[in-house]
């Protein structure tokens, strides 16, 4: 009986011994891409084979953490996260026995990832050449810039801003036909884009093509009704003919679109003065001087106010 009891006791010791052998220690560190530790990072441990296993750890001021795993025979999922950083996950299997498994996690900041994504986009064919073209244009290297914009649209034809930039260079150089071609290309990819319509208007006007100018001007006015320039230009045509009655509503529309549009303010003031509306004319001219004291018509406005 005594021998039997001893044997039973010995058998009870076996599971305990095996259980202890299956333990494993894990220690690790969480850093950013510059190698700096990330304090307060959270490590969430789960195990696909043990559904109810869940453990959360937090890194110390050195970005370090450590834990003991009872069953080191299985793989564990490490989910590592920290505010402002992209989370990371990895499967790890602890070492059985006295050895500790050293793990490290490098987290990239969200800001860094955004910057990298933006740079990657800028380096795509077409975008890269357009960016380089703008840099050359800013440096005053117009010829080189145009070549880059041409390369941009060759690589990526729907780069409407590159068409616009190239057309603007052509128009300023007097190549108005080329400018209109570029404007039309721009409009084919970005219909009714105001800047491209304005480019076509300027090129048509420089060519003296009145019909083309009016065509683009009407489209521009529909696409950009808040621009006072068109109303003002139409008003000037009537003012040059001495037709204040038709010019006035156009000047008023220009000021509705932009209450501080100095040219329209001055001309409307003069229209009011000629029609005998002295108080209204005085109000407009005084406001004109306040808004644009260095305007070329400011001396005239000041002189007119002496008689009001």
PDB file of C-alpha atoms in Angstrom:
ATOM      1  CA  UNK A   1       0.000   0.000   0.000  1.00  0.00           C
ATOM      2  CA  UNK A   2       2.825   2.383   0.809  1.00  0.00           C
ATOM      3  CA  UNK A   3       4.508   1.752  -2.560  1.00  0.00           C
ATOM      4  CA  UNK A   4       1.241   2.417  -4.385  1.00  0.00           C
ATOM      5  CA  UNK A   5       0.771   5.745  -2.693  1.00  0.00           C
ATOM      6  CA  UNK A   6       4.286   6.834  -3.653  1.00  0.00           C
ATOM      7  CA  UNK A   7       3.698   5.871  -7.281  1.00  0.00           C
ATOM      8  CA  UNK A   8       0.499   7.886  -7.425  1.00  0.00           C
ATOM      9  CA  UNK A   9       2.307  10.902  -6.012  1.00  0.00           C
ATOM     10  CA  UNK A  10       5.041  10.571  -8.603  1.00  0.00           C
ATOM     11  CA  UNK A  11       2.507  10.491 -11.429  1.00  0.00           C
ATOM     12  CA  UNK A  12       0.931  13.718 -10.166  1.00  0.00           C
ATOM     13  CA  UNK A  13       4.256  15.482 -10.517  1.00  0.00           C
ATOM     14  CA  UNK A  14       4.598  14.752 -14.249  1.00  0.00           C
ATOM     15  CA  UNK A  15       1.978  17.242 -15.639  1.00  0.00           C
ATOM     16  CA  UNK A  16       3.340  19.982 -13.402  1.00  0.00           C
ATOM     17  CA  UNK A  17       6.851  19.411 -14.734  1.00  0.00           C
ATOM     18  CA  UNK A  18       5.703  19.443 -18.385  1.00  0.00           C
ATOM     19  CA  UNK A  19       3.585  22.538 -17.756  1.00  0.00           C
ATOM     20  CA  UNK A  20       6.586  24.417 -16.416  1.00  0.00           C
ATOM     21  CA  UNK A  21       8.700  23.396 -19.414  1.00  0.00           C
ATOM     22  CA  UNK A  22       6.117  24.907 -21.830  1.00  0.00           C
ATOM     23  CA  UNK A  23       6.446  28.422 -20.450  1.00  0.00           C
ATOM     24  CA  UNK A  24       8.206  31.129 -22.435  1.00  0.00           C
ATOM     25  CA  UNK A  25       9.328  34.672 -21.794  1.00  0.00           C
ATOM     26  CA  UNK A  26       9.004  37.507 -24.289  1.00  0.00           C
ATOM     27  CA  UNK A  27      10.633  40.887 -24.165  1.00  0.00           C
ATOM     28  CA  UNK A  28      10.540  43.532 -26.798  1.00  0.00           C
ATOM     29  CA  UNK A  29      10.788  47.148 -27.807  1.00  0.00           C
ATOM     30  CA  UNK A  30       8.691  49.482 -29.978  1.00  0.00           C
ATOM     31  CA  UNK A  31      10.427  52.289 -31.882  1.00  0.00           C
ATOM     32  CA  UNK A  32       9.703  54.690 -34.708  1.00  0.00           C
ATOM     33  CA  UNK A  33      11.473  54.623 -38.073  1.00  0.00           C
ATOM     34  CA  UNK A  34      14.220  56.845 -36.648  1.00  0.00           C
ATOM     35  CA  UNK A  35      14.967  54.290 -33.928  1.00  0.00           C
ATOM     36  CA  UNK A  36      13.441  56.403 -31.161  1.00  0.00           C
ATOM     37  CA  UNK A  37      11.450  54.504 -28.510  1.00  0.00           C
ATOM     38  CA  UNK A  38       7.682  54.955 -28.421  1.00  0.00           C
ATOM     39  CA  UNK A  39       6.502  55.127 -24.797  1.00  0.00           C
ATOM     40  CA  UNK A  40       2.890  54.196 -24.129  1.00  0.00           C
ATOM     41  CA  UNK A  41       2.535  51.957 -27.170  1.00  0.00           C
ATOM     42  CA  UNK A  42      -0.053  49.221 -26.691  1.00  0.00           C
ATOM     43  CA  UNK A  43       0.655  45.570 -27.445  1.00  0.00           C
ATOM     44  CA  UNK A  44      -2.383  43.314 -27.679  1.00  0.00           C
ATOM     45  CA  UNK A  45      -1.630  39.580 -27.566  1.00  0.00           C
ATOM     46  CA  UNK A  46      -4.101  36.995 -28.847  1.00  0.00           C
ATOM     47  CA  UNK A  47      -3.787  33.364 -29.877  1.00  0.00           C
ATOM     48  CA  UNK A  48      -5.683  31.829 -32.812  1.00  0.00           C
ATOM     49  CA  UNK A  49      -5.600  28.428 -31.025  1.00  0.00           C
ATOM     50  CA  UNK A  50      -6.825  29.758 -27.661  1.00  0.00           C
ATOM     51  CA  UNK A  51      -9.923  31.838 -28.309  1.00  0.00           C
ATOM     52  CA  UNK A  52     -10.206  33.253 -24.791  1.00  0.00           C
ATOM     53  CA  UNK A  53      -6.586  34.384 -24.607  1.00  0.00           C
ATOM     54  CA  UNK A  54      -6.234  38.171 -24.558  1.00  0.00           C
ATOM     55  CA  UNK A  55      -3.467  40.202 -22.973  1.00  0.00           C
ATOM     56  CA  UNK A  56      -2.642  43.899 -23.206  1.00  0.00           C
ATOM     57  CA  UNK A  57       0.765  45.398 -22.483  1.00  0.00           C
ATOM     58  CA  UNK A  58       2.061  48.965 -22.537  1.00  0.00           C
ATOM     59  CA  UNK A  59       5.621  50.050 -23.298  1.00  0.00           C
ATOM     60  CA  UNK A  60       7.603  51.987 -20.701  1.00  0.00           C
ATOM     61  CA  UNK A  61       9.505  55.231 -21.250  1.00  0.00           C
ATOM     62  CA  UNK A  62      12.157  53.283 -23.170  1.00  0.00           C
ATOM     63  CA  UNK A  63       9.572  51.705 -25.443  1.00  0.00           C
ATOM     64  CA  UNK A  64      10.152  48.322 -23.806  1.00  0.00           C
ATOM     65  CA  UNK A  65       7.737  45.628 -22.659  1.00  0.00           C
ATOM     66  CA  UNK A  66       7.981  42.074 -21.263  1.00  0.00           C
ATOM     67  CA  UNK A  67       5.606  39.232 -20.446  1.00  0.00           C
ATOM     68  CA  UNK A  68       5.460  35.538 -19.565  1.00  0.00           C
ATOM     69  CA  UNK A  69       3.553  33.093 -21.771  1.00  0.00           C
ATOM     70  CA  UNK A  70       2.323  29.951 -20.014  1.00  0.00           C
ATOM     71  CA  UNK A  71       1.900  27.890 -23.188  1.00  0.00           C
ATOM     72  CA  UNK A  72       4.885  28.596 -25.412  1.00  0.00           C
ATOM     73  CA  UNK A  73       4.050  25.760 -27.791  1.00  0.00           C
ATOM     74  CA  UNK A  74       1.677  27.969 -29.790  1.00  0.00           C
ATOM     75  CA  UNK A  75       2.014  31.050 -31.999  1.00  0.00           C
ATOM     76  CA  UNK A  76       0.663  34.379 -30.780  1.00  0.00           C
ATOM     77  CA  UNK A  77      -0.551  37.390 -32.696  1.00  0.00           C
ATOM     78  CA  UNK A  78       1.069  40.673 -31.672  1.00  0.00           C
ATOM     79  CA  UNK A  79      -0.969  43.770 -32.499  1.00  0.00           C
ATOM     80  CA  UNK A  80       1.077  46.917 -31.817  1.00  0.00           C
ATOM     81  CA  UNK A  81      -0.418  50.394 -31.925  1.00  0.00           C
ATOM     82  CA  UNK A  82       0.327  53.927 -30.759  1.00  0.00           C
ATOM     83  CA  UNK A  83      -1.404  57.279 -31.344  1.00  0.00           C
ATOM     84  CA  UNK A  84      -0.209  58.897 -34.581  1.00  0.00           C
ATOM     85  CA  UNK A  85       1.358  55.689 -35.913  1.00  0.00           C
ATOM     86  CA  UNK A  86       0.223  52.984 -38.292  1.00  0.00           C
ATOM     87  CA  UNK A  87      -0.567  49.762 -36.370  1.00  0.00           C
ATOM     88  CA  UNK A  88       1.472  46.650 -37.039  1.00  0.00           C
ATOM     89  CA  UNK A  89       0.740  42.953 -36.586  1.00  0.00           C
ATOM     90  CA  UNK A  90       2.972  39.876 -36.548  1.00  0.00           C
ATOM     91  CA  UNK A  91       2.780  36.229 -35.497  1.00  0.00           C
ATOM     92  CA  UNK A  92       5.455  35.178 -32.999  1.00  0.00           C
ATOM     93  CA  UNK A  93       6.202  31.900 -31.208  1.00  0.00           C
ATOM     94  CA  UNK A  94       7.867  32.139 -27.787  1.00  0.00           C
ATOM     95  CA  UNK A  95      10.954  30.065 -26.948  1.00  0.00           C
ATOM     96  CA  UNK A  96      10.383  27.178 -24.556  1.00  0.00           C
ATOM     97  CA  UNK A  97      12.536  27.009 -21.460  1.00  0.00           C
ATOM     98  CA  UNK A  98      14.808  29.607 -19.986  1.00  0.00           C
ATOM     99  CA  UNK A  99      15.461  31.594 -23.151  1.00  0.00           C
ATOM    100  CA  UNK A 100      13.543  34.828 -23.790  1.00  0.00           C
ATOM    101  CA  UNK A 101      12.267  35.697 -27.233  1.00  0.00           C
ATOM    102  CA  UNK A 102      13.446  39.171 -28.223  1.00  0.00           C
ATOM    103  CA  UNK A 103      11.052  40.992 -30.529  1.00  0.00           C
ATOM    104  CA  UNK A 104      11.074  44.493 -31.961  1.00  0.00           C
ATOM    105  CA  UNK A 105       8.467  46.522 -33.786  1.00  0.00           C
ATOM    106  CA  UNK A 106       9.100  49.605 -35.882  1.00  0.00           C
ATOM    107  CA  UNK A 107       6.054  51.826 -36.394  1.00  0.00           C
ATOM    108  CA  UNK A 108       5.828  54.402 -39.152  1.00  0.00           C
ATOM    109  CA  UNK A 109       4.030  57.635 -38.276  1.00  0.00           C
ATOM    110  CA  UNK A 110       0.849  58.461 -40.143  1.00  0.00           C
ATOM    111  CA  UNK A 111       2.385  61.816 -41.120  1.00  0.00           C
ATOM    112  CA  UNK A 112       5.427  60.057 -42.577  1.00  0.00           C
ATOM    113  CA  UNK A 113       3.257  57.631 -44.549  1.00  0.00           C
ATOM    114  CA  UNK A 114       1.182  60.489 -45.923  1.00  0.00           C
ATOM    115  CA  UNK A 115       4.323  62.347 -46.982  1.00  0.00           C
ATOM    116  CA  UNK A 116       5.690  59.216 -48.650  1.00  0.00           C
ATOM    117  CA  UNK A 117       2.407  58.608 -50.468  1.00  0.00           C
ATOM    118  CA  UNK A 118       2.327  62.209 -51.652  1.00  0.00           C
ATOM    119  CA  UNK A 119       5.915  62.029 -52.867  1.00  0.00           C
ATOM    120  CA  UNK A 120       5.169  58.759 -54.660  1.00  0.00           C
ATOM    121  CA  UNK A 121       2.228  60.390 -56.407  1.00  0.00           C
ATOM    122  CA  UNK A 122       4.345  63.402 -57.383  1.00  0.00           C
ATOM    123  CA  UNK A 123       6.971  61.115 -58.876  1.00  0.00           C
ATOM    124  CA  UNK A 124       4.516  59.395 -61.208  1.00  0.00           C
ATOM    125  CA  UNK A 125       5.099  59.958 -64.950  1.00  0.00           C
ATOM    126  CA  UNK A 126       3.443  63.199 -65.987  1.00  0.00           C
ATOM    127  CA  UNK A 127       3.112  64.586 -62.492  1.00  0.00           C
ATOM    128  CA  UNK A 128       6.874  64.557 -62.046  1.00  0.00           C
ATOM    129  CA  UNK A 129       7.467  66.504 -65.269  1.00  0.00           C
ATOM    130  CA  UNK A 130       4.677  68.966 -64.461  1.00  0.00           C
ATOM    131  CA  UNK A 131       6.175  69.642 -61.039  1.00  0.00           C
ATOM    132  CA  UNK A 132       9.622  70.147 -62.549  1.00  0.00           C
ATOM    133  CA  UNK A 133       8.107  72.421 -65.186  1.00  0.00           C
ATOM    134  CA  UNK A 134       6.534  74.620 -62.521  1.00  0.00           C
ATOM    135  CA  UNK A 135       9.845  74.841 -60.678  1.00  0.00           C
ATOM    136  CA  UNK A 136      11.567  75.948 -63.882  1.00  0.00           C
ATOM    137  CA  UNK A 137       8.806  78.454 -64.602  1.00  0.00           C
ATOM    138  CA  UNK A 138       9.147  79.910 -61.104  1.00  0.00           C
ATOM    139  CA  UNK A 139      12.866  80.276 -61.780  1.00  0.00           C
ATOM    140  CA  UNK A 140      12.144  82.221 -64.970  1.00  0.00           C
ATOM    141  CA  UNK A 141      13.330  79.447 -67.309  1.00  0.00           C
ATOM    142  CA  UNK A 142      10.368  79.612 -69.660  1.00  0.00           C
ATOM    143  CA  UNK A 143      11.745  77.581 -72.571  1.00  0.00           C
ATOM    144  CA  UNK A 144      12.859  74.729 -70.328  1.00  0.00           C
ATOM    145  CA  UNK A 145       9.564  74.879 -68.438  1.00  0.00           C
ATOM    146  CA  UNK A 146       7.525  74.547 -71.610  1.00  0.00           C
ATOM    147  CA  UNK A 147       9.531  71.489 -72.618  1.00  0.00           C
ATOM    148  CA  UNK A 148       8.772  69.885 -69.267  1.00  0.00           C
ATOM    149  CA  UNK A 149       5.047  70.651 -69.572  1.00  0.00           C
ATOM    150  CA  UNK A 150       5.082  69.130 -73.062  1.00  0.00           C
ATOM    151  CA  UNK A 151       6.737  66.007 -71.625  1.00  0.00           C
ATOM    152  CA  UNK A 152       4.093  65.929 -68.882  1.00  0.00           C
ATOM    153  CA  UNK A 153       1.159  65.835 -71.306  1.00  0.00           C
ATOM    154  CA  UNK A 154       2.990  63.320 -73.492  1.00  0.00           C
ATOM    155  CA  UNK A 155       3.226  60.972 -70.514  1.00  0.00           C
ATOM    156  CA  UNK A 156      -0.211  61.801 -69.122  1.00  0.00           C
ATOM    157  CA  UNK A 157      -2.459  63.569 -71.653  1.00  0.00           C
ATOM    158  CA  UNK A 158      -5.171  64.430 -69.108  1.00  0.00           C
ATOM    159  CA  UNK A 159      -2.825  66.770 -67.220  1.00  0.00           C
ATOM    160  CA  UNK A 160      -5.040  69.768 -67.927  1.00  0.00           C
ATOM    161  CA  UNK A 161      -3.008  72.108 -65.726  1.00  0.00           C
ATOM    162  CA  UNK A 162       0.082  71.300 -67.785  1.00  0.00           C
ATOM    163  CA  UNK A 163      -1.859  72.166 -70.964  1.00  0.00           C
ATOM    164  CA  UNK A 164      -2.885  75.422 -69.295  1.00  0.00           C
ATOM    165  CA  UNK A 165       0.687  76.285 -68.297  1.00  0.00           C
ATOM    166  CA  UNK A 166       2.030  75.438 -71.746  1.00  0.00           C
ATOM    167  CA  UNK A 167      -0.700  77.478 -73.429  1.00  0.00           C
ATOM    168  CA  UNK A 168      -0.061  80.433 -71.158  1.00  0.00           C
ATOM    169  CA  UNK A 169       3.620  80.389 -72.104  1.00  0.00           C
ATOM    170  CA  UNK A 170       2.672  80.254 -75.791  1.00  0.00           C
ATOM    171  CA  UNK A 171       0.164  83.110 -75.499  1.00  0.00           C
ATOM    172  CA  UNK A 172       2.626  85.388 -73.733  1.00  0.00           C
ATOM    173  CA  UNK A 173       5.185  84.590 -76.444  1.00  0.00           C
ATOM    174  CA  UNK A 174       2.714  85.594 -79.154  1.00  0.00           C
ATOM    175  CA  UNK A 175       2.025  82.055 -80.334  1.00  0.00           C
ATOM    176  CA  UNK A 176      -1.717  82.532 -80.056  1.00  0.00           C
ATOM    177  CA  UNK A 177      -2.742  79.662 -82.331  1.00  0.00           C
ATOM    178  CA  UNK A 178      -0.705  77.249 -80.205  1.00  0.00           C
ATOM    179  CA  UNK A 179      -2.233  78.773 -77.073  1.00  0.00           C
ATOM    180  CA  UNK A 180      -5.759  78.130 -78.356  1.00  0.00           C
ATOM    181  CA  UNK A 181      -4.842  74.534 -79.202  1.00  0.00           C
ATOM    182  CA  UNK A 182      -3.526  74.055 -75.651  1.00  0.00           C
ATOM    183  CA  UNK A 183      -6.643  75.697 -74.197  1.00  0.00           C
ATOM    184  CA  UNK A 184      -8.901  73.376 -76.195  1.00  0.00           C
ATOM    185  CA  UNK A 185      -6.870  70.371 -75.040  1.00  0.00           C
ATOM    186  CA  UNK A 186      -7.287  71.561 -71.462  1.00  0.00           C
ATOM    187  CA  UNK A 187     -11.028  71.977 -71.956  1.00  0.00           C
ATOM    188  CA  UNK A 188     -11.348  68.499 -73.450  1.00  0.00           C
ATOM    189  CA  UNK A 189     -10.182  67.037 -70.143  1.00  0.00           C
ATOM    190  CA  UNK A 190     -11.611  69.699 -67.821  1.00  0.00           C
ATOM    191  CA  UNK A 191     -14.751  71.067 -69.523  1.00  0.00           C
ATOM    192  CA  UNK A 192     -15.513  74.749 -68.942  1.00  0.00           C
ATOM    193  CA  UNK A 193     -12.442  75.219 -66.732  1.00  0.00           C
ATOM    194  CA  UNK A 194     -12.435  79.030 -66.256  1.00  0.00           C
ATOM    195  CA  UNK A 195      -8.668  79.472 -66.474  1.00  0.00           C
ATOM    196  CA  UNK A 196      -8.495  77.627 -69.811  1.00  0.00           C
ATOM    197  CA  UNK A 197     -11.435  79.615 -71.166  1.00  0.00           C
ATOM    198  CA  UNK A 198      -9.644  82.791 -70.085  1.00  0.00           C
ATOM    199  CA  UNK A 199      -6.507  81.597 -71.890  1.00  0.00           C
ATOM    200  CA  UNK A 200      -8.514  81.033 -75.075  1.00  0.00           C
ATOM    201  CA  UNK A 201     -10.140  84.468 -74.687  1.00  0.00           C
ATOM    202  CA  UNK A 202      -6.791  86.218 -74.344  1.00  0.00           C
ATOM    203  CA  UNK A 203      -5.315  84.359 -77.317  1.00  0.00           C
ATOM    204  CA  UNK A 204      -8.365  85.089 -79.497  1.00  0.00           C
ATOM    205  CA  UNK A 205      -8.298  88.761 -78.507  1.00  0.00           C
ATOM    206  CA  UNK A 206      -4.569  88.995 -79.269  1.00  0.00           C
ATOM    207  CA  UNK A 207      -5.245  87.477 -82.712  1.00  0.00           C
ATOM    208  CA  UNK A 208      -8.017  89.952 -83.320  1.00  0.00           C
ATOM    209  CA  UNK A 209     -10.521  87.124 -83.739  1.00  0.00           C
ATOM    210  CA  UNK A 210     -13.609  88.829 -82.368  1.00  0.00           C
ATOM    211  CA  UNK A 211     -15.947  85.904 -83.059  1.00  0.00           C
ATOM    212  CA  UNK A 212     -13.715  83.453 -81.198  1.00  0.00           C
ATOM    213  CA  UNK A 213     -13.268  85.907 -78.339  1.00  0.00           C
ATOM    214  CA  UNK A 214     -17.017  86.346 -77.912  1.00  0.00           C
ATOM    215  CA  UNK A 215     -17.555  82.576 -78.073  1.00  0.00           C
ATOM    216  CA  UNK A 216     -15.062  81.918 -75.274  1.00  0.00           C
ATOM    217  CA  UNK A 217     -16.250  84.970 -73.322  1.00  0.00           C
ATOM    218  CA  UNK A 218     -19.826  83.672 -73.187  1.00  0.00           C
ATOM    219  CA  UNK A 219     -18.653  80.273 -72.014  1.00  0.00           C
ATOM    220  CA  UNK A 220     -16.393  81.912 -69.432  1.00  0.00           C
ATOM    221  CA  UNK A 221     -19.224  84.034 -68.063  1.00  0.00           C
ATOM    222  CA  UNK A 222     -21.406  80.947 -67.598  1.00  0.00           C
ATOM    223  CA  UNK A 223     -18.559  78.985 -65.987  1.00  0.00           C
ATOM    224  CA  UNK A 224     -17.414  81.827 -63.737  1.00  0.00           C
ATOM    225  CA  UNK A 225     -20.293  84.243 -63.104  1.00  0.00           C
ATOM    226  CA  UNK A 226     -18.543  85.774 -60.100  1.00  0.00           C
ATOM    227  CA  UNK A 227     -15.752  87.292 -62.231  1.00  0.00           C
ATOM    228  CA  UNK A 228     -16.470  91.018 -62.650  1.00  0.00           C
ATOM    229  CA  UNK A 229     -14.014  91.449 -65.522  1.00  0.00           C
ATOM    230  CA  UNK A 230     -16.408  90.433 -68.273  1.00  0.00           C
ATOM    231  CA  UNK A 231     -19.174  92.739 -67.081  1.00  0.00           C
ATOM    232  CA  UNK A 232     -16.651  95.564 -66.846  1.00  0.00           C
ATOM    233  CA  UNK A 233     -15.212  94.911 -70.317  1.00  0.00           C
ATOM    234  CA  UNK A 234     -18.699  94.917 -71.822  1.00  0.00           C
ATOM    235  CA  UNK A 235     -19.448  98.158 -69.974  1.00  0.00           C
ATOM    236  CA  UNK A 236     -16.276  99.791 -71.315  1.00  0.00           C
ATOM    237  CA  UNK A 237     -17.401  99.032 -74.871  1.00  0.00           C
ATOM    238  CA  UNK A 238     -20.575 101.056 -74.219  1.00  0.00           C
ATOM    239  CA  UNK A 239     -18.702 103.809 -72.358  1.00  0.00           C
ATOM    240  CA  UNK A 240     -16.435 104.252 -75.371  1.00  0.00           C
ATOM    241  CA  UNK A 241     -19.567 104.833 -77.436  1.00  0.00           C
ATOM    242  CA  UNK A 242     -20.906 107.342 -74.893  1.00  0.00           C
ATOM    243  CA  UNK A 243     -23.783 105.019 -73.941  1.00  0.00           C
ATOM    244  CA  UNK A 244     -23.939 105.389 -70.138  1.00  0.00           C
ATOM    245  CA  UNK A 245     -27.431 103.865 -69.965  1.00  0.00           C
ATOM    246  CA  UNK A 246     -26.239 100.476 -71.249  1.00  0.00           C
ATOM    247  CA  UNK A 247     -22.939 100.636 -69.399  1.00  0.00           C
ATOM    248  CA  UNK A 248     -24.466 101.306 -65.979  1.00  0.00           C
ATOM    249  CA  UNK A 249     -26.194  97.923 -65.328  1.00  0.00           C
ATOM    250  CA  UNK A 250     -23.029  96.128 -66.411  1.00  0.00           C
ATOM    251  CA  UNK A 251     -20.914  98.182 -64.002  1.00  0.00           C
ATOM    252  CA  UNK A 252     -23.417  97.432 -61.246  1.00  0.00           C
ATOM    253  CA  UNK A 253     -23.184  93.709 -62.003  1.00  0.00           C
ATOM    254  CA  UNK A 254     -19.408  93.919 -61.842  1.00  0.00           C
ATOM    255  CA  UNK A 255     -19.642  95.465 -58.381  1.00  0.00           C
ATOM    256  CA  UNK A 256     -22.160  92.850 -57.278  1.00  0.00           C
ATOM    257  CA  UNK A 257     -19.614  90.193 -58.204  1.00  0.00           C
ATOM    258  CA  UNK A 258     -16.772  92.098 -56.504  1.00  0.00           C
ATOM    259  CA  UNK A 259     -17.771  95.082 -54.307  1.00  0.00           C
ATOM    260  CA  UNK A 260     -14.130  96.244 -54.269  1.00  0.00           C
ATOM    261  CA  UNK A 261     -13.552  96.146 -58.020  1.00  0.00           C
ATOM    262  CA  UNK A 262     -11.923  99.566 -58.334  1.00  0.00           C
ATOM    263  CA  UNK A 263     -12.243 100.107 -62.098  1.00  0.00           C
ATOM    264  CA  UNK A 264     -15.989  99.489 -62.057  1.00  0.00           C
ATOM    265  CA  UNK A 265     -16.409 101.646 -58.953  1.00  0.00           C
ATOM    266  CA  UNK A 266     -14.690 104.631 -60.565  1.00  0.00           C
ATOM    267  CA  UNK A 267     -16.556 104.350 -63.860  1.00  0.00           C
ATOM    268  CA  UNK A 268     -19.928 103.958 -62.133  1.00  0.00           C
ATOM    269  CA  UNK A 269     -19.133 107.024 -60.057  1.00  0.00           C
ATOM    270  CA  UNK A 270     -18.458 108.985 -63.222  1.00  0.00           C
ATOM    271  CA  UNK A 271     -21.676 107.694 -64.814  1.00  0.00           C
ATOM    272  CA  UNK A 272     -23.633 108.863 -61.766  1.00  0.00           C
ATOM    273  CA  UNK A 273     -21.899 112.242 -61.872  1.00  0.00           C
ATOM    274  CA  UNK A 274     -22.792 112.711 -65.538  1.00  0.00           C
ATOM    275  CA  UNK A 275     -26.413 111.777 -64.831  1.00  0.00           C
ATOM    276  CA  UNK A 276     -26.673 114.374 -62.037  1.00  0.00           C
ATOM    277  CA  UNK A 277     -26.689 111.873 -59.138  1.00  0.00           C
ATOM    278  CA  UNK A 278     -24.099 113.850 -57.186  1.00  0.00           C
ATOM    279  CA  UNK A 279     -24.601 112.161 -53.817  1.00  0.00           C
ATOM    280  CA  UNK A 280     -24.254 108.676 -55.319  1.00  0.00           C
ATOM    281  CA  UNK A 281     -21.247 109.746 -57.377  1.00  0.00           C
ATOM    282  CA  UNK A 282     -19.554 111.213 -54.281  1.00  0.00           C
ATOM    283  CA  UNK A 283     -20.160 108.017 -52.303  1.00  0.00           C
ATOM    284  CA  UNK A 284     -18.676 105.849 -55.050  1.00  0.00           C
ATOM    285  CA  UNK A 285     -15.621 108.026 -55.687  1.00  0.00           C
ATOM    286  CA  UNK A 286     -14.805 108.351 -51.988  1.00  0.00           C
ATOM    287  CA  UNK A 287     -15.036 104.580 -51.617  1.00  0.00           C
ATOM    288  CA  UNK A 288     -12.922 104.173 -54.757  1.00  0.00           C
ATOM    289  CA  UNK A 289     -10.117 106.298 -53.283  1.00  0.00           C
ATOM    290  CA  UNK A 290     -10.269 104.377 -50.004  1.00  0.00           C
ATOM    291  CA  UNK A 291     -10.095 101.011 -51.791  1.00  0.00           C
ATOM    292  CA  UNK A 292      -7.481 101.942 -54.416  1.00  0.00           C
ATOM    293  CA  UNK A 293      -5.536 105.041 -53.311  1.00  0.00           C
ATOM    294  CA  UNK A 294      -2.748 104.340 -55.822  1.00  0.00           C
ATOM    295  CA  UNK A 295      -5.019 103.684 -58.792  1.00  0.00           C
ATOM    296  CA  UNK A 296      -4.151 105.693 -61.922  1.00  0.00           C
ATOM    297  CA  UNK A 297      -7.618 107.338 -61.782  1.00  0.00           C
ATOM    298  CA  UNK A 298      -7.315 108.293 -58.097  1.00  0.00           C
ATOM    299  CA  UNK A 299      -6.107 111.870 -58.884  1.00  0.00           C
ATOM    300  CA  UNK A 300      -9.074 112.347 -61.216  1.00  0.00           C
ATOM    301  CA  UNK A 301     -11.481 111.123 -58.550  1.00  0.00           C
ATOM    302  CA  UNK A 302      -9.995 113.518 -55.995  1.00  0.00           C
ATOM    303  CA  UNK A 303     -10.326 116.398 -58.395  1.00  0.00           C
ATOM    304  CA  UNK A 304     -13.950 115.529 -59.178  1.00  0.00           C
ATOM    305  CA  UNK A 305     -14.815 115.405 -55.466  1.00  0.00           C
ATOM    306  CA  UNK A 306     -13.882 119.078 -55.157  1.00  0.00           C
ATOM    307  CA  UNK A 307     -16.942 119.955 -57.245  1.00  0.00           C
ATOM    308  CA  UNK A 308     -19.413 117.784 -55.304  1.00  0.00           C
TER     309      UNK A 308
END
